[in-house]
Short mmCIF file of C-alpha atoms and ligand atoms in Angstrom, two decimals:
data_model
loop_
_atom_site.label_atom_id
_atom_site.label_comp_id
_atom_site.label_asym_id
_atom_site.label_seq_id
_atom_site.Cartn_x
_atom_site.Cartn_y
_atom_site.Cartn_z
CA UNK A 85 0.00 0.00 0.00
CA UNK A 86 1.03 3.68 -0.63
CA UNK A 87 -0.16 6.06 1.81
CA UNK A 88 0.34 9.83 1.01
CA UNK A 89 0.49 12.04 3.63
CA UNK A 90 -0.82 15.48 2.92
CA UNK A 91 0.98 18.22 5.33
CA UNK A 92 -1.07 21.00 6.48
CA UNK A 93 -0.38 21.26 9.60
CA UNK A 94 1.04 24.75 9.98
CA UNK A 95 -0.25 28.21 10.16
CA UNK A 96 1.41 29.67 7.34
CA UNK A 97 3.44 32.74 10.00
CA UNK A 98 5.12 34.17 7.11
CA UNK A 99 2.58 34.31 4.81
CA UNK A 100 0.52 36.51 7.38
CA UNK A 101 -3.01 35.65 6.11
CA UNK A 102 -5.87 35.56 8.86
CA UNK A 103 -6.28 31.59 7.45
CA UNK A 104 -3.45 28.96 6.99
CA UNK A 105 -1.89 29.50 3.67
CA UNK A 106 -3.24 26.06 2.44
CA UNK A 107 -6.35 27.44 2.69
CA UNK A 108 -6.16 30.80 0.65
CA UNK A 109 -7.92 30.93 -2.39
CA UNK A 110 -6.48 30.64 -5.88
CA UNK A 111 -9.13 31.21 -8.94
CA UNK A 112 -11.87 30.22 -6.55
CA UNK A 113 -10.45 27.15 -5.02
CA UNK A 114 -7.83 26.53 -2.07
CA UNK A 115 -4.43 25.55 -2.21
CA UNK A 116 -4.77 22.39 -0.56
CA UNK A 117 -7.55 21.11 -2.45
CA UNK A 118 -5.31 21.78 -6.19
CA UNK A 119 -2.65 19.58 -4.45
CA UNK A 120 -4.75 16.89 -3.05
CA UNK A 121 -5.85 16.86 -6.79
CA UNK A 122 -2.54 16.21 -7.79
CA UNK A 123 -2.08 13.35 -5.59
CA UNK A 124 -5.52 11.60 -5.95
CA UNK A 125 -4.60 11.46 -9.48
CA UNK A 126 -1.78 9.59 -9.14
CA UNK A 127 -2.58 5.63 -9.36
CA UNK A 128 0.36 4.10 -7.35
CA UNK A 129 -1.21 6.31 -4.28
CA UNK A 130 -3.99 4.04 -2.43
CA UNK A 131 -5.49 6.50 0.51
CA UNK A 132 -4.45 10.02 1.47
CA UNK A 133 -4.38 11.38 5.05
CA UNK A 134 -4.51 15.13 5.35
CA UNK A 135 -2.38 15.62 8.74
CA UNK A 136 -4.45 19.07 9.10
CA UNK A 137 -4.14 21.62 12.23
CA UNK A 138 -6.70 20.71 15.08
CA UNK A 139 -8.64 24.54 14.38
CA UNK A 140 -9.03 23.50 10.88
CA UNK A 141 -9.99 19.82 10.59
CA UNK A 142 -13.92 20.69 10.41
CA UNK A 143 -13.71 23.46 7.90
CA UNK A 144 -11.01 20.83 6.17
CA UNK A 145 -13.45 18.16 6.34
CA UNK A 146 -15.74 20.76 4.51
CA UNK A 147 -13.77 21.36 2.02
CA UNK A 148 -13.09 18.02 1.07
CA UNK A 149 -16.77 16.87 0.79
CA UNK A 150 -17.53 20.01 -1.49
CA UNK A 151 -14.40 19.50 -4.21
CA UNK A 152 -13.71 15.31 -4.14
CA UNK A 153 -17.24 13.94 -5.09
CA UNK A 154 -16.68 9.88 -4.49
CA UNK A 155 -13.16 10.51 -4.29
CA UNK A 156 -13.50 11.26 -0.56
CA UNK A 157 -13.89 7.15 0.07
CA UNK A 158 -9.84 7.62 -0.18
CA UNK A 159 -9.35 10.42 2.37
CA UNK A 160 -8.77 10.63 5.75
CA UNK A 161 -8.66 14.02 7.86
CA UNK A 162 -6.08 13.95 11.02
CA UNK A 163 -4.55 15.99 13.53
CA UNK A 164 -1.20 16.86 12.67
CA UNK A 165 1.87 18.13 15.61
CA UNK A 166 3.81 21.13 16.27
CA UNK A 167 6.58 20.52 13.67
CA UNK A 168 6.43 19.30 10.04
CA UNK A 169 8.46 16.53 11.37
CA UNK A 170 5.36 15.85 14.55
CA UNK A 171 3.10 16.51 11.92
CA UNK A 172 4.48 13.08 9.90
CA UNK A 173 4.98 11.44 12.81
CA UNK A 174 0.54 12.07 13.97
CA UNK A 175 0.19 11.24 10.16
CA UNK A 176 2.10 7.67 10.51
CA UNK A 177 0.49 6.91 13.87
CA UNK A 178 -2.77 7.50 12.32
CA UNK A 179 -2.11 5.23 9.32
CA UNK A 180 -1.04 2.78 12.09
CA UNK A 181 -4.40 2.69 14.29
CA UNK A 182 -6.35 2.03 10.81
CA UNK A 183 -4.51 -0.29 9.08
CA UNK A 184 -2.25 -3.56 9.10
CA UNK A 185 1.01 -2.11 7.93
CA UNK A 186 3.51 -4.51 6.32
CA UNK A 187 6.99 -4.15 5.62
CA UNK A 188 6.68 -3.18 2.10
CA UNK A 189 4.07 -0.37 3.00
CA UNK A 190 5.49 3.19 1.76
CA UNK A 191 4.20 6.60 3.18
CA UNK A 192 4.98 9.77 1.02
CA UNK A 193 4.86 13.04 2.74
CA UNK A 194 3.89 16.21 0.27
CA UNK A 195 3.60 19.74 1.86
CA UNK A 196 0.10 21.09 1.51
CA UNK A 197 1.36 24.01 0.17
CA UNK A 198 3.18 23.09 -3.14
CA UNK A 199 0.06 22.57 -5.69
CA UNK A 200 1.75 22.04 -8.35
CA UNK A 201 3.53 18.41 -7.87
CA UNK A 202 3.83 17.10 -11.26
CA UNK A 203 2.78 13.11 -11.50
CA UNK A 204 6.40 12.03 -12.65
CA UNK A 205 7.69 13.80 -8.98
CA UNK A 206 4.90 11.07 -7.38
CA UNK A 207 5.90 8.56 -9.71
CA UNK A 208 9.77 8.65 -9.31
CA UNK A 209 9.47 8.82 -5.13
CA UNK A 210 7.33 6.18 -5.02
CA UNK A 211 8.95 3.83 -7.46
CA UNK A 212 12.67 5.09 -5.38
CA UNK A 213 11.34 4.28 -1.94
CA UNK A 214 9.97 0.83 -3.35
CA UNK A 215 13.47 -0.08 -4.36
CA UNK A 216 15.49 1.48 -1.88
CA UNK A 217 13.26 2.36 1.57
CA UNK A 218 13.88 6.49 1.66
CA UNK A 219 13.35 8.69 -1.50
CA UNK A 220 13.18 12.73 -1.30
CA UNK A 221 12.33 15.40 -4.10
CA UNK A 222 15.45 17.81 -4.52
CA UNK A 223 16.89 20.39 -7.43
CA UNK A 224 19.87 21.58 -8.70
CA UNK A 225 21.14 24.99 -7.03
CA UNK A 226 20.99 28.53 -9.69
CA UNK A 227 22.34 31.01 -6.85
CA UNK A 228 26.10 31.25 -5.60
CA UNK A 229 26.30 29.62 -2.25
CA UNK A 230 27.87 32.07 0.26
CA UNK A 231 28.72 31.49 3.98
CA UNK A 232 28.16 34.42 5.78
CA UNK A 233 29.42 35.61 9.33
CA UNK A 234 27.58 37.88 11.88
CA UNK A 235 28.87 40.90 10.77
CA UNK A 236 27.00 40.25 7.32
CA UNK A 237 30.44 39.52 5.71
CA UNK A 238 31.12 36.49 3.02
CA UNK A 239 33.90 34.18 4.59
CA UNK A 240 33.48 31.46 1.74
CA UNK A 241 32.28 30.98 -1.51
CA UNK A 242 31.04 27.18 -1.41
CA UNK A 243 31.22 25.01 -4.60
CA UNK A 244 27.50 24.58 -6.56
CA UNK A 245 28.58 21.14 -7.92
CA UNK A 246 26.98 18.52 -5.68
CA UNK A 247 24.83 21.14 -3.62
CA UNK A 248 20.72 20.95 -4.37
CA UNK A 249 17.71 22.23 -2.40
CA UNK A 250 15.08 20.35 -1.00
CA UNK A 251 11.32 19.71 -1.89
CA UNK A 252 8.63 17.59 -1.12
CA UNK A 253 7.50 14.99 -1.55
CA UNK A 254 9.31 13.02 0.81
CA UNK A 255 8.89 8.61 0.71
CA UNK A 256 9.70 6.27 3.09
CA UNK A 257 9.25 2.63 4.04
CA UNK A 258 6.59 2.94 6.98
CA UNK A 259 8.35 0.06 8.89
CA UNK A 260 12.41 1.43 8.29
CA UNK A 261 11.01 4.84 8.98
CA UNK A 262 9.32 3.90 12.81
CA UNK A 263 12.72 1.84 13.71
CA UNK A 264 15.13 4.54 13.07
CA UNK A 265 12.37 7.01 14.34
CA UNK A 266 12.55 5.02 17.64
CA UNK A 267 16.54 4.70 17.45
CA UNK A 268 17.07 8.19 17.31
CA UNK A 269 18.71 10.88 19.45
CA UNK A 270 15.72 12.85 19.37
CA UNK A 271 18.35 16.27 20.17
CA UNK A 272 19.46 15.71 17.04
CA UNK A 273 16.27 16.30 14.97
CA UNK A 274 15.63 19.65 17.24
CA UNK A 275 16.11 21.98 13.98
CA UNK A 276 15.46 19.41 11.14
CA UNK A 277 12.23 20.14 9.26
CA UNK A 278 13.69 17.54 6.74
CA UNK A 279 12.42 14.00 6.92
CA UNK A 280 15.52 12.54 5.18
CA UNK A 281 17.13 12.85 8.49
CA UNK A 282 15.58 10.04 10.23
CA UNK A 283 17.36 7.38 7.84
CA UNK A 284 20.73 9.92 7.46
CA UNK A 285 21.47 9.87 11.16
CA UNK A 286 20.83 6.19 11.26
CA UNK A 287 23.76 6.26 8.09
CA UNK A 288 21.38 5.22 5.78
CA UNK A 289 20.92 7.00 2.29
CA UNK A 290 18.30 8.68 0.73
CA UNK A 291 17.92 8.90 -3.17
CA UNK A 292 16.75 11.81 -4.80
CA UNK A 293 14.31 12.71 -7.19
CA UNK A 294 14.81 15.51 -9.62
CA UNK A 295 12.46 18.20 -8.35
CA UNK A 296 11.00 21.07 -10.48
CA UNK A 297 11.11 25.06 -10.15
CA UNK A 298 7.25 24.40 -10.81
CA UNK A 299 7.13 22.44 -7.83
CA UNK A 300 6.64 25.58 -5.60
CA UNK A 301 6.55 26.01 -2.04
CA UNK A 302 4.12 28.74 -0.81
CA UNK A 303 5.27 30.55 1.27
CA UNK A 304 4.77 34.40 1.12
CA UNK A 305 2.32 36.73 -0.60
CA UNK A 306 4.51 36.83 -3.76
CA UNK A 307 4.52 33.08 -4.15
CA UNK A 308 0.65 33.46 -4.30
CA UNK A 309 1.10 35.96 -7.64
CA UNK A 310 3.41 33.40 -9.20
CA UNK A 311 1.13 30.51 -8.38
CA UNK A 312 -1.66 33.10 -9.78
CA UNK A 313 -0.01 33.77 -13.11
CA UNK A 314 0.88 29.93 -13.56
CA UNK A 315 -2.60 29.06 -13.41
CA UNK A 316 -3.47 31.96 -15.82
CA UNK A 317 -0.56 30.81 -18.40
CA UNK A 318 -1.30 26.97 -18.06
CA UNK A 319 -5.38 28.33 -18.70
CA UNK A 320 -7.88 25.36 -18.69
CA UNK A 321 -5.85 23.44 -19.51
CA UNK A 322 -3.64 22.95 -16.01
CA UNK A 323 -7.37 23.51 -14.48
CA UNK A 324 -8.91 20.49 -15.91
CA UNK A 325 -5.74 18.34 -15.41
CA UNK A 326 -5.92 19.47 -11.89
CA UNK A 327 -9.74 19.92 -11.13
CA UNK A 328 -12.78 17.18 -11.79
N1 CTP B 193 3.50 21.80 8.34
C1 CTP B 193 2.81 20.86 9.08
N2 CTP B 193 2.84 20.89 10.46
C2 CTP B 193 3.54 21.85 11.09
C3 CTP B 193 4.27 22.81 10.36
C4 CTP B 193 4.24 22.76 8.96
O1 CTP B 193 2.15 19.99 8.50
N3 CTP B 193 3.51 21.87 12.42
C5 CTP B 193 3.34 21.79 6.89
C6 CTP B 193 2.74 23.10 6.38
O2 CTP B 193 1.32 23.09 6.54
C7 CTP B 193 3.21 23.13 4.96
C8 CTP B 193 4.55 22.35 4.99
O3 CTP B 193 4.60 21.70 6.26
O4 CTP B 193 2.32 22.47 4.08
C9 CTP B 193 5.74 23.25 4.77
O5 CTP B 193 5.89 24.12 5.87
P1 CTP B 193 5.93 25.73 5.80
O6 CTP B 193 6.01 26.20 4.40
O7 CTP B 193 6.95 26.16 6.78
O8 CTP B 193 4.44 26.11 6.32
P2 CTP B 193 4.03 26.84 7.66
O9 CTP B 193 4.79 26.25 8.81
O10 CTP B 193 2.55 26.82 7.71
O11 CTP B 193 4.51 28.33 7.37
P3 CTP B 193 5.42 29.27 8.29
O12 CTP B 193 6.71 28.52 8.54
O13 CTP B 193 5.60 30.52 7.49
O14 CTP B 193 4.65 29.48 9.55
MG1 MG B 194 6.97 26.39 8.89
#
């Protein structure tokens, strides 16, 4: 089985919005509901929990049963935890209570907030963390990498080769995932927000998939004018990929 996870957990601080970010409007519908689009589409995915904020489950719940018709047979609504990371872990303990996991059961984590996951992304982690237990989306770095001191001053110019930047979605072999969970030094994962962690500090890798600049996190107000404009390029077409 393939369980997605669908992170919306947060409160969106830096966007500054008086709702979640996941839950702002674009053309008429919310953020989350373009991505859980994206992700019901997908055929290797078998049931979706949305790891949602305790204020927001009812209004999620809502939303879910006015935009996923019979679709919502394959979605479950839980409460997610302080930290992305918490918010997995609610997610996987969830999954747990309902279902008989074996050891070839995969989760895949996908932020709430990045609508635009393109099916090859869900394709490529899930096939990865079939054959090798941990996959994670990630993409090649544009910008000069500069270490900077207190006093605002470069002290190194780092080398781009080999450096990439993280994305979601994130997959994992439930099982592997709960061991080196348990195993861990939880001090360690104080200021991780990255899931890839849990199997890293345990020295096992994590193969990547190729993100894409398309694959957008949401994060502030200008995000929501790119996301905006995407839509409006893309026209109906991206809509009715994207929207039943
Ligand atoms: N997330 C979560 N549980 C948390 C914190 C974050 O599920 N306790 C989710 C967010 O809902 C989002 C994704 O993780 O879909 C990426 O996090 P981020 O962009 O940081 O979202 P927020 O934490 O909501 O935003 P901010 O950091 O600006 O407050
Ligand atoms: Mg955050």
């Amino acid at each position: 089985m393939v369980y997605a996870l669908l992170l919306a957990g947060g409160k969106g601080e830096r966007m500054g919005a008086n709702i979640p970010k996941q839950f702002i409007c674009i053309k008429n519908i919310p953020i989350i509901i373009y991505t859980l689009k994206c992700i019901l589409r997908n055929s290797n995915v078998d049931k979706v929990v949305i790891c949602c904020h305790k204020e927001y489950i009812k209004f999620t719940k809502e939303l879910v049963k006015q935009h996923c018709g019979d679709e919502v047979e394959r979605i479950d609504i839980c409460e997610g935890g302080k930290t992305r990371l918490e918010t997995v872990i609610c997610g996987i303990e969830f999954i747990k209570q309902k279902n008989k996991i074996s050891d070839k059961d995969i989760f895949l984590a996908h932020d709430s907030v990045r609508p635009f996951v393109s099916q090859r992304i869900l394709d490529e982690n899930i096939a990865m963390a079939k054959l090798y237990g941990a996959a994670t989306t990630s993409t090649y770095l544009v910008e000069t990498i500069q270490q900077v001191n207190d006093k605002n001053e470069i002290v190194k110019l780092l080398p781009r080769e080999g450096m990439f930047s993280g994305q979601s979605p994130q997959t994992f072999n439930i099982n592997k995932f709960i061991e080196y969970y348990s195993i861990i030094d939880k001090e360690k994962l104080k200021n991780t927000t990255d899931l890839a962690d849990i199997f890293i500090l345990n020295n096992n890798s994590v193969k990547i998939v190729i993100g894409e600049k398309e694959n957008l996190k949401i994060t502030t107000s200008f995000d929501l004018l790119i996301a905006k404009d995407f839509l409006d390029y893309n026209g109906t077409d991206i809509l009715t990929k994207f929207i039943k």
